[in-house]
Coordinates of C-alpha atoms in Angstrom, one line a residue:
Chain P
M1 CA 20.4 -48.4 54.1
A2 CA 21.3 -45.9 51.6
A3 CA 22.5 -47.0 48.2
P4 CA 26.2 -46.7 47.5
I5 CA 27.2 -43.5 46.1
D6 CA 28.7 -43.5 42.6
Y7 CA 31.5 -41.2 43.4
A8 CA 33.2 -41.5 39.9
N9 CA 30.1 -40.0 38.2
L10 CA 29.4 -37.2 40.8
S11 CA 28.9 -34.0 38.8
T12 CA 30.6 -30.6 39.8
P13 CA 28.3 -27.7 40.7
P14 CA 26.7 -25.9 37.7
A15 CA 27.2 -22.5 39.3
C16 CA 30.0 -21.2 41.4
V17 CA 31.3 -18.0 42.7
A18 CA 35.0 -17.9 43.4
D19 CA 37.3 -15.1 44.7
F20 CA 40.9 -15.8 44.2
C21 CA 44.1 -14.1 45.3
L22 CA 47.3 -15.4 43.1
I23 CA 50.7 -15.0 44.6
P24 CA 54.0 -15.5 42.6
I25 CA 56.8 -17.0 44.8
G26 CA 60.4 -16.7 44.0
T27 CA 60.3 -13.5 42.0
T28 CA 63.1 -11.0 42.6
T29 CA 60.7 -8.2 43.1
A30 CA 57.9 -7.8 45.6
S31 CA 55.6 -6.1 43.1
V32 CA 52.9 -8.3 41.6
S33 CA 51.3 -5.8 39.3
N34 CA 52.4 -7.3 36.2
E35 CA 51.4 -10.8 37.0
V36 CA 48.0 -9.5 38.2
A37 CA 47.6 -7.5 34.9
A38 CA 48.4 -10.6 32.9
V39 CA 45.8 -12.5 34.8
Q40 CA 43.3 -9.7 34.2
R41 CA 43.8 -10.1 30.5
L42 CA 43.0 -13.8 30.7
M43 CA 40.0 -13.0 32.7
K44 CA 38.6 -10.7 30.0
A45 CA 39.4 -13.2 27.3
S46 CA 37.3 -15.8 29.1
G47 CA 34.0 -14.2 28.7
L48 CA 33.0 -15.0 32.4
S49 CA 31.8 -12.3 34.5
Y50 CA 34.5 -11.1 36.9
S51 CA 35.5 -8.1 39.1
M52 CA 38.9 -7.3 40.3
H53 CA 39.4 -5.7 43.8
S54 CA 42.4 -4.8 45.8
A55 CA 42.5 -8.4 47.5
G56 CA 41.7 -10.5 44.7
T57 CA 39.4 -11.2 41.7
T58 CA 35.7 -12.6 41.9
V59 CA 34.6 -14.7 39.0
E60 CA 31.4 -16.6 38.4
G61 CA 30.5 -19.5 36.1
S62 CA 30.0 -23.2 36.3
W63 CA 32.6 -25.0 38.7
D64 CA 34.5 -26.4 35.9
E65 CA 34.8 -23.1 33.9
V66 CA 35.9 -21.1 36.9
M67 CA 38.6 -23.7 38.2
K68 CA 39.9 -24.1 34.8
L69 CA 40.4 -20.3 34.4
I70 CA 42.3 -20.1 37.8
G71 CA 44.5 -23.0 36.5
Q72 CA 45.2 -21.3 33.3
A73 CA 46.2 -18.2 35.3
H74 CA 48.8 -20.4 37.0
T75 CA 50.0 -21.7 33.8
L76 CA 50.3 -18.1 32.4
V77 CA 52.3 -16.7 35.4
H78 CA 54.6 -19.9 35.1
Q79 CA 55.0 -19.1 31.5
N80 CA 56.2 -15.6 32.5
G81 CA 59.0 -17.2 34.4
V82 CA 57.6 -17.6 37.9
L83 CA 58.8 -20.8 39.5
R84 CA 56.1 -21.2 42.1
V85 CA 52.4 -19.8 42.3
Q86 CA 50.2 -20.1 45.4
T87 CA 46.5 -18.9 45.2
D88 CA 43.8 -18.6 47.9
I89 CA 40.5 -19.4 46.5
R90 CA 37.1 -18.8 48.3
A91 CA 34.6 -20.9 46.4
G92 CA 30.9 -20.9 47.0
T93 CA 28.0 -22.9 45.6
S94 CA 24.3 -23.3 46.2
R95 CA 22.2 -26.4 46.0
T96 CA 19.5 -24.6 44.2
D97 CA 19.4 -23.7 40.5
K98 CA 19.0 -20.1 41.6
E99 CA 22.0 -18.4 40.1
Q100 CA 24.2 -16.5 42.4
H101 CA 25.3 -13.2 41.0
F102 CA 28.0 -11.8 43.3
S103 CA 27.2 -8.1 42.5
E104 CA 23.8 -8.6 44.2
K105 CA 25.4 -9.6 47.5
V106 CA 26.8 -6.2 48.1
T107 CA 23.5 -4.5 47.1
K108 CA 21.6 -6.5 49.6
V109 CA 23.9 -5.5 52.5
E110 CA 23.9 -2.0 51.4
S111 CA 20.1 -1.8 51.5
I112 CA 20.1 -3.2 55.1
L113 CA 22.8 -0.5 56.0
A114 CA 20.7 2.2 54.4
A115 CA 17.9 1.5 56.5
D116 CA 19.9 2.3 59.6
T117 CA 19.9 5.9 58.9
K118 CA 16.0 6.4 58.4
Chain C
M1 CA 56.7 -7.6 20.3
A2 CA 55.3 -10.7 21.9
A3 CA 52.9 -13.0 19.9
P4 CA 49.4 -12.7 21.2
I5 CA 48.6 -15.4 23.7
D6 CA 46.0 -18.1 22.8
Y7 CA 44.1 -17.9 26.1
A8 CA 41.5 -20.4 25.2
N9 CA 44.1 -23.1 24.6
L10 CA 46.3 -22.5 27.8
S11 CA 46.6 -25.7 29.6
T12 CA 46.1 -26.0 33.4
P13 CA 49.0 -27.3 35.6
P14 CA 49.9 -31.0 35.4
A15 CA 50.7 -31.1 39.1
C16 CA 49.1 -29.2 42.0
V17 CA 48.9 -29.5 45.8
A18 CA 45.7 -28.1 47.1
D19 CA 44.5 -27.8 50.8
F20 CA 41.0 -27.2 51.3
C21 CA 38.6 -26.5 54.1
L22 CA 34.8 -27.0 53.2
I23 CA 32.2 -25.4 55.3
P24 CA 28.4 -26.1 55.1
I25 CA 26.4 -23.1 55.5
G26 CA 22.7 -23.1 56.6
T27 CA 22.8 -26.4 58.5
T28 CA 20.8 -26.4 61.8
T29 CA 23.8 -27.8 63.7
A30 CA 27.2 -26.4 64.1
S31 CA 28.8 -29.8 63.9
V32 CA 30.4 -30.5 60.5
S33 CA 31.8 -34.0 61.3
N34 CA 29.3 -36.0 59.3
E35 CA 30.0 -33.7 56.2
V36 CA 33.8 -33.9 56.6
A37 CA 33.4 -37.8 56.9
A38 CA 31.4 -37.8 53.6
V39 CA 34.0 -35.9 51.9
Q40 CA 36.7 -38.2 53.3
R41 CA 35.0 -41.2 51.7
L42 CA 34.9 -39.3 48.4
M43 CA 38.8 -38.6 48.8
K44 CA 39.3 -42.2 49.4
A45 CA 37.3 -43.3 46.3
S46 CA 39.2 -40.8 44.2
G47 CA 42.7 -42.6 44.2
L48 CA 44.5 -39.3 44.7
S49 CA 47.1 -39.0 47.6
Y50 CA 45.5 -37.0 50.4
S51 CA 45.9 -36.3 54.1
M52 CA 43.2 -34.9 56.5
H53 CA 44.2 -32.6 59.2
S54 CA 42.2 -30.6 61.8
A55 CA 41.9 -27.5 59.6
G56 CA 41.3 -29.1 56.2
T57 CA 42.4 -31.8 53.8
T58 CA 45.5 -31.7 51.5
V59 CA 45.3 -33.5 48.2
E60 CA 47.7 -33.6 45.1
G61 CA 47.2 -34.6 41.5
S62 CA 46.8 -32.6 38.4
W63 CA 45.2 -29.3 38.7
D64 CA 42.0 -30.7 36.8
E65 CA 41.7 -33.8 39.0
V66 CA 42.2 -32.0 42.3
M67 CA 39.5 -29.2 41.5
K68 CA 37.1 -31.8 40.1
L69 CA 37.4 -33.6 43.4
I70 CA 36.6 -30.5 45.3
G71 CA 33.7 -29.7 43.2
Q72 CA 32.3 -33.2 43.6
A73 CA 32.7 -32.6 47.3
H74 CA 30.4 -29.6 47.2
T75 CA 27.9 -31.8 45.1
L76 CA 28.0 -34.5 47.6
V77 CA 27.3 -32.1 50.5
H78 CA 24.6 -30.4 48.7
Q79 CA 23.0 -34.0 47.9
N80 CA 22.9 -34.4 51.8
G81 CA 20.7 -31.4 52.0
V82 CA 23.1 -28.5 52.7
L83 CA 21.9 -25.3 50.9
R84 CA 25.2 -23.5 50.6
V85 CA 28.8 -24.7 50.7
Q86 CA 31.7 -22.6 51.0
T87 CA 35.4 -23.8 50.6
D88 CA 38.7 -22.1 51.1
I89 CA 41.5 -23.6 48.9
R90 CA 45.0 -23.1 49.1
A91 CA 46.4 -24.2 45.7
G92 CA 50.1 -24.3 44.7
T93 CA 51.7 -25.2 41.5
S94 CA 55.4 -25.3 40.2
R95 CA 56.7 -24.4 36.8
T96 CA 59.0 -27.3 36.7
D97 CA 58.1 -31.1 36.1
K98 CA 59.6 -31.7 39.4
E99 CA 56.5 -33.4 41.3
Q100 CA 55.7 -31.6 44.6
H101 CA 54.7 -34.2 47.3
F102 CA 53.2 -32.6 50.2
S103 CA 54.6 -34.9 52.7
E104 CA 58.2 -34.0 51.9
K105 CA 57.6 -30.3 52.8
V106 CA 57.1 -31.2 56.6
T107 CA 60.1 -33.6 56.5
K108 CA 62.4 -30.9 55.0
V109 CA 61.4 -28.3 57.8
E110 CA 61.7 -30.9 60.5
S111 CA 65.3 -31.6 59.3
I112 CA 66.1 -28.0 59.5
L113 CA 64.7 -27.8 63.1
A114 CA 66.4 -30.9 64.1
A115 CA 69.8 -29.4 63.6
D116 CA 68.9 -26.7 66.2
T117 CA 69.6 -29.0 69.0
K118 CA 72.9 -30.3 67.8
Chain Q
M1 CA 14.4 -1.2 70.2
A2 CA 17.9 -2.6 70.9
A3 CA 20.3 -0.7 72.8
P4 CA 23.2 0.7 70.8
I5 CA 26.1 -1.5 70.6
D6 CA 29.4 -0.2 72.4
Y7 CA 31.5 -1.1 69.5
A8 CA 34.8 0.2 71.2
N9 CA 34.4 -2.2 74.2
L10 CA 33.6 -5.4 72.3
S11 CA 35.9 -8.1 73.5
T12 CA 37.8 -10.5 71.2
P13 CA 36.9 -14.3 71.6
P14 CA 38.5 -16.1 74.5
A15 CA 39.3 -19.2 72.4
C16 CA 40.1 -19.5 68.8
V17 CA 41.6 -22.1 66.5
A18 CA 43.5 -20.6 63.6
D19 CA 45.3 -22.5 60.7
F20 CA 47.8 -20.2 58.9
C21 CA 49.9 -20.5 55.7
L22 CA 52.6 -17.8 55.4
I23 CA 54.1 -17.0 52.2
P24 CA 57.3 -14.7 51.7
I25 CA 57.2 -12.7 48.6
G26 CA 60.0 -11.2 46.8
T27 CA 62.7 -13.7 47.7
T28 CA 65.1 -15.0 45.0
T29 CA 64.3 -18.5 45.8
A30 CA 61.1 -20.3 45.7
S31 CA 62.1 -22.5 48.6
V32 CA 60.2 -21.4 51.9
S33 CA 61.5 -24.0 54.2
N34 CA 63.9 -21.7 56.1
E35 CA 61.1 -19.2 56.9
V36 CA 58.8 -22.0 57.8
A37 CA 61.4 -23.3 60.1
A38 CA 62.0 -19.9 61.7
V39 CA 58.3 -19.6 62.2
Q40 CA 58.1 -23.0 64.0
R41 CA 60.9 -21.9 66.4
L42 CA 58.6 -19.0 67.2
M43 CA 55.6 -21.2 67.7
K44 CA 57.5 -23.4 70.2
A45 CA 58.8 -20.4 72.2
S46 CA 55.0 -19.1 72.5
G47 CA 53.9 -21.9 74.7
L48 CA 50.6 -22.3 72.8
S49 CA 49.4 -25.7 71.4
Y50 CA 50.3 -25.9 67.6
S51 CA 50.7 -28.5 64.9
M52 CA 52.6 -28.1 61.6
H53 CA 51.2 -29.8 58.6
S54 CA 52.3 -29.6 54.9
A55 CA 49.9 -26.8 54.0
G56 CA 50.2 -24.6 57.2
T57 CA 50.2 -24.6 61.0
T58 CA 47.3 -24.9 63.3
V59 CA 47.5 -23.1 66.6
E60 CA 45.0 -22.4 69.4
G61 CA 44.7 -19.8 72.3
S62 CA 42.8 -16.8 72.8
W63 CA 42.1 -14.7 69.8
D64 CA 44.6 -11.9 70.9
E65 CA 47.4 -14.6 71.6
V66 CA 46.8 -16.4 68.4
M67 CA 46.8 -13.2 66.2
K68 CA 49.7 -11.7 68.0
L69 CA 51.8 -14.8 67.3
I70 CA 50.8 -14.6 63.6
G71 CA 51.8 -11.1 63.5
Q72 CA 55.2 -11.8 65.2
A73 CA 55.8 -14.3 62.6
H74 CA 55.5 -11.7 60.0
T75 CA 57.9 -9.5 61.8
L76 CA 60.4 -12.2 62.2
V77 CA 60.3 -13.0 58.5
H78 CA 60.7 -9.5 57.7
Q79 CA 63.6 -9.2 60.0
N80 CA 65.2 -12.1 57.8
G81 CA 65.1 -9.7 54.8
V82 CA 61.8 -10.5 53.2
L83 CA 60.1 -7.5 51.8
R84 CA 56.5 -8.7 51.6
V85 CA 54.6 -11.5 53.7
Q86 CA 51.3 -12.7 52.8
T87 CA 49.5 -15.1 55.1
D88 CA 46.1 -16.9 54.6
I89 CA 44.5 -17.5 58.1
R90 CA 41.4 -19.8 58.7
A91 CA 40.2 -18.5 62.1
G92 CA 37.4 -20.4 63.9
T93 CA 35.6 -19.5 67.1
S94 CA 32.7 -20.7 69.3
R95 CA 30.2 -19.0 71.3
T96 CA 30.2 -21.4 74.0
D97 CA 32.8 -21.6 76.8
K98 CA 33.5 -25.1 75.5
E99 CA 37.0 -25.2 74.5
Q100 CA 37.8 -26.3 71.0
H101 CA 40.8 -28.6 70.8
F102 CA 41.8 -29.0 67.2
S103 CA 43.2 -32.5 67.7
E104 CA 39.7 -33.8 68.7
K105 CA 38.3 -32.9 65.3
V106 CA 40.2 -35.5 63.4
T107 CA 39.6 -38.1 66.1
K108 CA 35.8 -37.6 65.7
V109 CA 35.8 -37.9 61.9
E110 CA 38.0 -41.0 62.2
S111 CA 35.4 -42.7 64.6
I112 CA 32.7 -42.1 62.0
L113 CA 34.8 -43.4 59.2
A114 CA 35.8 -46.5 61.3
A115 CA 32.3 -47.4 61.7
D116 CA 32.0 -47.8 57.8
T117 CA 33.8 -50.9 57.8
K118 CA 31.8 -52.8 60.4
Chain Z
M1 CA 76.6 -17.2 65.5
A2 CA 73.6 -15.1 65.6
A3 CA 72.3 -13.9 68.9
P4 CA 69.2 -15.8 70.2
I5 CA 66.0 -14.2 69.3
D6 CA 64.0 -12.5 72.0
Y7 CA 60.7 -14.0 70.7
A8 CA 58.5 -12.6 73.6
N9 CA 59.3 -9.1 72.7
L10 CA 58.9 -9.3 68.9
S11 CA 56.5 -6.6 67.8
T12 CA 53.7 -7.1 65.2
P13 CA 53.7 -5.2 62.0
P14 CA 52.9 -1.4 62.2
A15 CA 50.9 -1.5 58.8
C16 CA 48.6 -4.4 57.5
V17 CA 46.2 -4.9 54.8
A18 CA 43.7 -7.7 55.6
D19 CA 40.8 -9.1 53.4
F20 CA 38.4 -11.2 55.3
C21 CA 35.3 -13.2 54.7
L22 CA 33.4 -14.2 57.8
I23 CA 31.0 -17.2 57.7
P24 CA 28.4 -17.9 60.4
I25 CA 27.9 -21.7 61.0
G26 CA 24.9 -23.4 62.4
T27 CA 22.4 -20.8 61.5
T28 CA 19.0 -22.0 60.3
T29 CA 19.2 -19.8 57.2
A30 CA 21.7 -19.8 54.4
S31 CA 21.6 -16.0 54.2
V32 CA 24.4 -14.2 55.7
S33 CA 23.3 -10.6 54.8
N34 CA 22.3 -9.5 58.3
E35 CA 25.6 -10.9 59.9
V36 CA 27.5 -9.0 57.1
A37 CA 25.6 -5.8 57.7
A38 CA 26.2 -6.0 61.5
V39 CA 29.9 -6.5 60.7
Q40 CA 29.9 -3.4 58.4
R41 CA 28.5 -1.2 61.2
L42 CA 31.3 -2.4 63.3
M43 CA 33.8 -1.5 60.6
K44 CA 32.4 1.9 60.3
A45 CA 32.6 2.5 64.1
S46 CA 36.3 1.5 64.1
G47 CA 37.5 4.4 62.2
L48 CA 39.9 2.4 60.0
S49 CA 40.0 2.3 56.3
Y50 CA 37.9 -0.4 54.8
S51 CA 36.0 -1.4 51.7
M52 CA 33.3 -4.2 51.2
H53 CA 33.1 -6.2 48.2
S54 CA 31.0 -9.3 47.3
A55 CA 33.6 -11.8 48.6
G56 CA 34.7 -10.1 51.8
T57 CA 35.9 -6.8 53.3
T58 CA 39.5 -5.3 53.0
V59 CA 40.7 -3.2 56.0
E60 CA 43.9 -1.5 56.7
G61 CA 45.6 -0.4 60.0
S62 CA 48.3 -1.8 62.3
W63 CA 48.3 -5.5 62.6
D64 CA 47.1 -5.2 66.1
E65 CA 44.2 -2.8 65.1
V66 CA 43.0 -5.0 62.1
M67 CA 43.1 -8.2 63.9
K68 CA 41.4 -6.9 67.0
L69 CA 38.5 -5.7 64.7
I70 CA 38.1 -9.0 63.0
G71 CA 38.1 -10.7 66.4
Q72 CA 35.3 -8.1 67.6
A73 CA 33.5 -9.1 64.5
H74 CA 33.3 -12.8 65.7
T75 CA 32.2 -11.7 69.0
L76 CA 29.4 -9.5 67.5
V77 CA 28.0 -12.2 65.4
H78 CA 28.1 -14.8 68.4
Q79 CA 26.2 -12.1 70.4
N80 CA 23.7 -12.3 67.8
G81 CA 23.2 -16.1 68.5
V82 CA 25.5 -17.7 66.0
L83 CA 27.3 -20.6 67.5
R84 CA 30.3 -21.0 65.4
V85 CA 32.2 -18.4 63.2
Q86 CA 34.8 -19.1 60.8
T87 CA 36.7 -16.4 58.8
D88 CA 39.2 -16.6 56.0
I89 CA 41.7 -13.8 56.3
R90 CA 44.4 -12.9 53.8
A91 CA 46.8 -10.7 55.6
G92 CA 49.6 -8.8 54.0
T93 CA 52.6 -6.7 55.5
S94 CA 55.6 -5.0 54.1
R95 CA 59.2 -4.6 55.7
T96 CA 59.4 -1.0 54.7
D97 CA 57.8 1.8 56.4
K98 CA 56.0 2.6 53.3
E99 CA 52.4 2.4 53.8
Q100 CA 50.4 0.1 51.8
H101 CA 47.0 1.6 50.6
F102 CA 44.9 -1.1 49.2
S103 CA 43.0 1.2 46.7
E104 CA 46.3 2.1 44.9
K105 CA 46.8 -1.6 44.1
V106 CA 43.8 -1.6 41.6
T107 CA 44.8 1.8 40.1
K108 CA 48.3 0.5 39.3
V109 CA 47.1 -2.6 37.5
E110 CA 44.4 -0.7 35.7
S111 CA 47.1 1.7 34.5
I112 CA 49.0 -1.3 33.0
L113 CA 45.8 -2.7 31.4
A114 CA 45.0 0.8 30.1
A115 CA 48.3 0.8 28.1
D116 CA 47.3 -2.4 26.2
T117 CA 44.8 -0.5 24.0
K118 CA 47.2 2.3 23.1

């Protein structure tokens, strides 16, 4: 029989890659560029590795660092007057200590595709 | 001109509703029921309000509590031998102090629909 | 060497379970209950199996039926005056002909959890 | 009183931007590079505008074109032997005829950020 799990003392993952898409709700305009720009300034100030694309922002760090940062993004957008904020987060972690660097994923796929034309 | 923002000291939201769908990757079986059950035991031990449905689990608490719990779920599944874990999280927050209780959302929509048949 | 794939004639999956969360953007109110109710009426009219929960709606059918229905939901909300609509969809399919019924997933997990207390 | 809605004849949106992240489940390896590469070949063959990033692929076209393509990606991965496939899709549409080009979104945010340093 397995020992009972000490749930309260479970750690969170030391490394995480998260891609998030933040949506302000209840603004009078459908443009979200200003909110996205405000969040990008926060990302830069954080010191974590991140990359903006047209459908979100990818960021990597410890689970706690990454999730705190996305939570701060919510607070920032609320402080700018937005009543509700909804974010879709795709969060990935690995069991091994091997760090996942998000930029390497695209390189690996591109090298597979490059072999197609040879 | 606005005062510069003290990014490092931005708080995270005091109330959050998150719906998450956790996917174990690199398991030899396509069934995820055991992993989902393990996560449900963690949810119960947390003391937070939560509800499982067929496409995920909804949980509410402070941003930090909710995100810590989902991170612990990753750790738990990794401890069970799963190499990679990917989770989709829909996280919502509100600017006001008004607590969002997820169960009330369905009730409100159902009351609108109930008026259709009168 | 494998035969070249006829991409244009690839079919879409005959069975799909999708959970979607639709968000109207650029509305003057932060409440989305009326939009959600309008979408629920559409779901009912579709004849597909579906279930609303506080963080979205789960629906099952063929890939084409399910995605057409979610697209119609966007059109419906636009017709109600909403400028932009953003939806998060979690879509799952299986290789086998075995039908996936979303309600069975919860039952299976609950039966695993029920054994805990014996 | 509003006229009843003809749900069956509701169209789907003529323009859509979707960002999707496809996850194969029940593979013996945690690497998804081969599946991602196979999907990229399908994207190329489709003729639609698309862009791969580390957390997914963004594609634009009509709602029906985009969703058919993602469904074909599921079929392709199943044909490669993967038992279950789960995809997270962020789909956005606009009420106006104004086409949304996803590459313009990043440019707009970058121009706002560029003004910060002036």
